[in-house]
CSV table of C-alpha atoms in Angstrom, one decimal:
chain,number,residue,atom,x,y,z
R,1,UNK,CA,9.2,6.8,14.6
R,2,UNK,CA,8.9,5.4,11.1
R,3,UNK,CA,11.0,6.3,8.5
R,4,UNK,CA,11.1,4.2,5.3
R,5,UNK,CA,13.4,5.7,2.1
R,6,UNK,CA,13.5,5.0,-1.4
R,7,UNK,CA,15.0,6.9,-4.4
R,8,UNK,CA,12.1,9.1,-6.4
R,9,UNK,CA,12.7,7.9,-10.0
R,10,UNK,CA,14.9,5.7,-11.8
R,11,UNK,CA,14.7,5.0,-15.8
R,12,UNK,CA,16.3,1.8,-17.3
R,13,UNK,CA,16.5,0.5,-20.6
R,14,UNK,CA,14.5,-2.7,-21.9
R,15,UNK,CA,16.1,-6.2,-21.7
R,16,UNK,CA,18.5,-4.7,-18.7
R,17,UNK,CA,18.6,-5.1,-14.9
R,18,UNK,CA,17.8,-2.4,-12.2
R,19,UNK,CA,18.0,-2.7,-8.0
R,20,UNK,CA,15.6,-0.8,-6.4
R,21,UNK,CA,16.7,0.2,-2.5
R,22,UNK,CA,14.7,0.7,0.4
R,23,UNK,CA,16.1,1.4,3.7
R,24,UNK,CA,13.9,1.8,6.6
R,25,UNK,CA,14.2,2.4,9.9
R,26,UNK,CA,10.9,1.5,12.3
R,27,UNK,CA,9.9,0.1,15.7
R,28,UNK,CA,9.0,-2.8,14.7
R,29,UNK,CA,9.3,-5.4,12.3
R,30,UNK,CA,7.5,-8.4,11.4
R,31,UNK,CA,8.9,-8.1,7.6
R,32,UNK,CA,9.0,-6.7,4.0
R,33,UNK,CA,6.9,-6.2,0.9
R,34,UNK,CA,7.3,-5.0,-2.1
R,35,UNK,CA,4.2,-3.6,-4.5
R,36,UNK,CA,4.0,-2.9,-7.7
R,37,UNK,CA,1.6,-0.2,-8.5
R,38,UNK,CA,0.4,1.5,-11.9
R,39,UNK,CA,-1.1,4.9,-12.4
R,40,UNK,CA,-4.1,5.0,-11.0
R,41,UNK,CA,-4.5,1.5,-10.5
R,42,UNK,CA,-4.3,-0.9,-6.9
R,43,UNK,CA,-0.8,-2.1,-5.9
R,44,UNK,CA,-0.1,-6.1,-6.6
R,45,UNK,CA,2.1,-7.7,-4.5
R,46,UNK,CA,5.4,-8.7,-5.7
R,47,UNK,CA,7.6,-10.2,-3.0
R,48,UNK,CA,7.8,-11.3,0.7
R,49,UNK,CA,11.0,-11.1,3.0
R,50,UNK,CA,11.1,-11.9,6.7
R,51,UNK,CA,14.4,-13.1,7.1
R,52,UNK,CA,17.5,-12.4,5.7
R,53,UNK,CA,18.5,-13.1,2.1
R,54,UNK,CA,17.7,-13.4,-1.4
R,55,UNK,CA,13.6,-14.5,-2.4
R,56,UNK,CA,13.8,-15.1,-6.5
R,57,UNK,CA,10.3,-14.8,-8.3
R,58,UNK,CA,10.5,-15.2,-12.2
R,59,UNK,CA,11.9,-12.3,-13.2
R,60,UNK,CA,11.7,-10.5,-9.9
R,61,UNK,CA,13.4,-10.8,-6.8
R,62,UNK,CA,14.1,-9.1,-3.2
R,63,UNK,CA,16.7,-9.1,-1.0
R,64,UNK,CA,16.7,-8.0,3.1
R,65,UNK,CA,19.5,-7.3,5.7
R,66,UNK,CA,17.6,-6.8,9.4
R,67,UNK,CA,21.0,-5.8,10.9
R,68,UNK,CA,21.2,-3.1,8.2
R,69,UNK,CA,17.8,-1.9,7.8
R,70,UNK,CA,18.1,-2.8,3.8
R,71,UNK,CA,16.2,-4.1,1.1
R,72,UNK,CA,16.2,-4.0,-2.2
R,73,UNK,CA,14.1,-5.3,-5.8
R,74,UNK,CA,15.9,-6.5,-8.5
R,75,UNK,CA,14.2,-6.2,-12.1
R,76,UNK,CA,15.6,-8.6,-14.9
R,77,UNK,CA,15.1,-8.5,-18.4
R,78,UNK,CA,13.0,-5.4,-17.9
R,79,UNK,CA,10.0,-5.2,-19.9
R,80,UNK,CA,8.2,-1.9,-20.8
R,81,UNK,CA,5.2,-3.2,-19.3
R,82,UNK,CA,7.8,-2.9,-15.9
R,83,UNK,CA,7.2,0.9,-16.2
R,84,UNK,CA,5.5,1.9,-12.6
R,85,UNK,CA,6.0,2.9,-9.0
R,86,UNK,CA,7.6,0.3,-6.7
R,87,UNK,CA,6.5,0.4,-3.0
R,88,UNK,CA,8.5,-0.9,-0.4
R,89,UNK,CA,6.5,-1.6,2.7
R,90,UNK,CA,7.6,-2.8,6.5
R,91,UNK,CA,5.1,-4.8,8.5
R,92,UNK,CA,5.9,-2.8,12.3
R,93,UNK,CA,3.6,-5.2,14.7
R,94,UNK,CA,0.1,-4.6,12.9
R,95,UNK,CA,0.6,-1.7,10.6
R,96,UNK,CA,1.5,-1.5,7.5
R,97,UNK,CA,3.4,1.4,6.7
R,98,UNK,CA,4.4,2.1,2.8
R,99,UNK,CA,7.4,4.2,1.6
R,100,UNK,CA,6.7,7.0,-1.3
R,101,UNK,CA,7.9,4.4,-3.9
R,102,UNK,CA,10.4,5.0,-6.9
R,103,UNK,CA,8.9,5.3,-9.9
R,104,UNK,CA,10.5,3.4,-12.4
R,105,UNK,CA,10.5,3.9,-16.5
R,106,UNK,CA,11.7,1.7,-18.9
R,107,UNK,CA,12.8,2.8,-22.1
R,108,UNK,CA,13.1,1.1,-25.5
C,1,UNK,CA,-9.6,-9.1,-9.7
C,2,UNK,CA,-8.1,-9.3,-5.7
C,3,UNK,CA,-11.3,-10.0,-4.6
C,4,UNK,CA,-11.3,-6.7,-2.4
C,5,UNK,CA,-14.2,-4.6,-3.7
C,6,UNK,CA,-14.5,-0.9,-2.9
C,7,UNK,CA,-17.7,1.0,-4.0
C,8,UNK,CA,-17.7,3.9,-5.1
C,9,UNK,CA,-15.4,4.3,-7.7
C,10,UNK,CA,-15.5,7.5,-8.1
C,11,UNK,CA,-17.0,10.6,-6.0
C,12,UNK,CA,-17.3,14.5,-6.3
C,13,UNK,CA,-18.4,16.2,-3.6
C,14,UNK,CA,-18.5,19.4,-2.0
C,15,UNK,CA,-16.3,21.2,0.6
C,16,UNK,CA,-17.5,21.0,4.2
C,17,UNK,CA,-19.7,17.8,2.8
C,18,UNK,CA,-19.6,14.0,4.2
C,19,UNK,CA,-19.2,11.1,2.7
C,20,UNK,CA,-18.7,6.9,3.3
C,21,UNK,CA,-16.8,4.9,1.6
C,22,UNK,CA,-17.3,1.0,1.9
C,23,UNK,CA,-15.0,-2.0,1.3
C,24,UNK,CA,-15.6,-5.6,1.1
C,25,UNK,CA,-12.7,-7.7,2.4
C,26,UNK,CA,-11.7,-10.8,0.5
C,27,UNK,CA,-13.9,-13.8,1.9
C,28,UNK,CA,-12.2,-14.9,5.3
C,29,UNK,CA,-9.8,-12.1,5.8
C,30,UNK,CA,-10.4,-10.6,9.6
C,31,UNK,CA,-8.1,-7.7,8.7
C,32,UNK,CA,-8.8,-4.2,6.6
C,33,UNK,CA,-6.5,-1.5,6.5
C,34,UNK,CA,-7.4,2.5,4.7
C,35,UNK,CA,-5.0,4.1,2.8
C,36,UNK,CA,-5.0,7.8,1.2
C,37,UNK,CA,-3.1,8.1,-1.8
C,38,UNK,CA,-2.8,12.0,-3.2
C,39,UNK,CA,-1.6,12.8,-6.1
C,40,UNK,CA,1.8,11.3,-7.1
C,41,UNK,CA,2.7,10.9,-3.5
C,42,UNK,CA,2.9,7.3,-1.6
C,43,UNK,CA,0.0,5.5,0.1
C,44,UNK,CA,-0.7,7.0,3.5
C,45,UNK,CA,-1.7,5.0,6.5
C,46,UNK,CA,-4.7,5.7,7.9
C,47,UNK,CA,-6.4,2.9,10.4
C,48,UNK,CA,-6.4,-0.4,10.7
C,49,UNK,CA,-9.0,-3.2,11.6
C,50,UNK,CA,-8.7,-6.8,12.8
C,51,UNK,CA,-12.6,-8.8,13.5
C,52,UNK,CA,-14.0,-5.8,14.6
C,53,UNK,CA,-11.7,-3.9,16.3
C,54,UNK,CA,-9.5,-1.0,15.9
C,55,UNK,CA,-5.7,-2.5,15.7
C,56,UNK,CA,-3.5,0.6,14.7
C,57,UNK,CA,-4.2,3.5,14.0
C,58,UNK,CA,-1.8,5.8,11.6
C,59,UNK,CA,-1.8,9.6,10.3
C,60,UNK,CA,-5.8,9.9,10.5
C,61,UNK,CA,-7.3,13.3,10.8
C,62,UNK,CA,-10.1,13.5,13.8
C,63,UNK,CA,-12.8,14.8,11.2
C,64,UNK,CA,-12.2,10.5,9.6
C,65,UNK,CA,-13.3,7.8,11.1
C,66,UNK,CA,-14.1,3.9,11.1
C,67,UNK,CA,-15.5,1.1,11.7
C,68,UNK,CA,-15.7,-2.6,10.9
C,69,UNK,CA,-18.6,-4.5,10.7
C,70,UNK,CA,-19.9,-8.3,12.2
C,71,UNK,CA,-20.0,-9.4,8.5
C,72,UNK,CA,-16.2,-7.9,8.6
C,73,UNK,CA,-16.8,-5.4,5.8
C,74,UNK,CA,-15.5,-1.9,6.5
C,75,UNK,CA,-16.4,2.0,6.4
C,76,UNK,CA,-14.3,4.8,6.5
C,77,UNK,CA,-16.3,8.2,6.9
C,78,UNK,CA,-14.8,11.6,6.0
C,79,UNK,CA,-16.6,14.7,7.0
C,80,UNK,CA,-15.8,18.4,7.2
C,81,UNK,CA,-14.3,18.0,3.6
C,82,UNK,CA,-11.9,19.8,2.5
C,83,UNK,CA,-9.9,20.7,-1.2
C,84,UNK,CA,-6.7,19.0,0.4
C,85,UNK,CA,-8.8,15.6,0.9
C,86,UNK,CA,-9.4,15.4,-2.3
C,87,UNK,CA,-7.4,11.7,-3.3
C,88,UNK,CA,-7.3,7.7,-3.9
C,89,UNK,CA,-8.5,5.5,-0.8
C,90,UNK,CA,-7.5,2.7,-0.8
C,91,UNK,CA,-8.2,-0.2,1.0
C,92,UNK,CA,-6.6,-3.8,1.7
C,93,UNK,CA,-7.1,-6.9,3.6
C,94,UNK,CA,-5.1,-9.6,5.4
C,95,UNK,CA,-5.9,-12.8,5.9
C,96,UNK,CA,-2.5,-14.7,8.4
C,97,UNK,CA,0.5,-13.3,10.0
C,98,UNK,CA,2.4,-13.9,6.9
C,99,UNK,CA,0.1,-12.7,4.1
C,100,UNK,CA,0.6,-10.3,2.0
C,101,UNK,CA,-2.4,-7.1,1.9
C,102,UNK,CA,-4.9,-7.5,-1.1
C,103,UNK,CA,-5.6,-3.8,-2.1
C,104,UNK,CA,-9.3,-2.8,-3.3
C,105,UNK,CA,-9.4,-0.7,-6.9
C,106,UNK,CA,-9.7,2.1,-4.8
C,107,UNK,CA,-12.3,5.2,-4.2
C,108,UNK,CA,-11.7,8.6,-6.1
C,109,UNK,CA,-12.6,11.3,-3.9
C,110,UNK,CA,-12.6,14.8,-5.8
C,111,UNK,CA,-13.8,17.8,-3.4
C,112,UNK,CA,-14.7,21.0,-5.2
């Protein structure tokens, strides 16, 4: 089975930092995504994990432990333009399967 | 723009009705994968396609199905409609292993 978990909502306050966990637990897997999505609107791609560790992007970055089924997104210097879902995603062989995503609001 | 385009937009239709929606890949990418998206809830598998061929197939409902095309474009047909399929569809493409899925603006389907 699939199973991938992340927490429903957070709120965070501009200029500080929030982690974002996913935990999954799947057949497969061939990596880790995250998304950022807006109301309404497509999910961008944000970040890119297939081995263990820490990928930094700007502001952004993501974190994966295979042995622990564990990832997270870490938000810096949050913006309110940050306020959205976040969509973890685990590549099992050739699907993609998405979490339900934490929505995340910033406030001033 | 991610260079996936998915026409239409938007689409009201009727219950019991069917209806096809289309999505262009980004130029090059072999793979397309459908997505449902409801209201406030997370984006639903539904099929995947690589060159042609049916690769993986998620939570998809026997009254949906697909196809993908020689020119590699993609259909996903919904029929039998009902109030519950009322939602977002998205869809994305793949180009290698390690890629990252390009996601479409998505098609609004409101039954009534």
């Amino acid at each position: 089975g699939q199973n991938i978990d992340q927490p429903t909502e957070m709120t965070a306050t501009e200029g500080a930092i929030v982690q974002i966990n996913c935990t999954y637990q799947t057949s497969g897997f061939n990596g880790l995504f995250w998304y950022q999505q807006h109301a309404g609107e497509a999910p961008t791609f944000l970040s890119y994990n297939v081995l263990d560790g820490l990928e930094e992007k700007g502001r952004f970055s993501s974190f994966l432990s295979r042995s622990k089924g564990y990832s997270y997104l870490l938000l810096k210097e949050l913006q309110m333009k940050d306020s959205a879902s976040y969509l973890c995603a685990v590549k099992d062989t050739d699907k993609l399967i998405f979490g339900t995503g934490t929505r995340l609001q910033v406030f001033p | 723009d991610s260079g996936v385009t998915q026409t239409p937009k938007h689409l009201i239709t009727a219950t019991g009705q069917r209806v096809t929606l289309r999505c262009s890949p980004r130029s090059g990418d072999l793979s397309v994968y459908w997505y449902q998206q409801s209201l406030d809830q997370g984006l639903q598998f539904l099929i995947q396609y690589y060159n042609g061929e049916e690769r993986a197939k998620g939570n998809i409902l026997e009254r949906f199905s697909a196809q993908q095309f020689p020119d590699l474009h993609s259909e996903l047909n919904l029929s039998s409609l009902e109030l519950g399929d009322s939602a977002l569809y998205f869809c994305a493409s793949r180009g290698g292993v390690d890629t990252e899925a390009f996601f479409g603006q998505g098609t609004r389907l409101t039954v009534v």
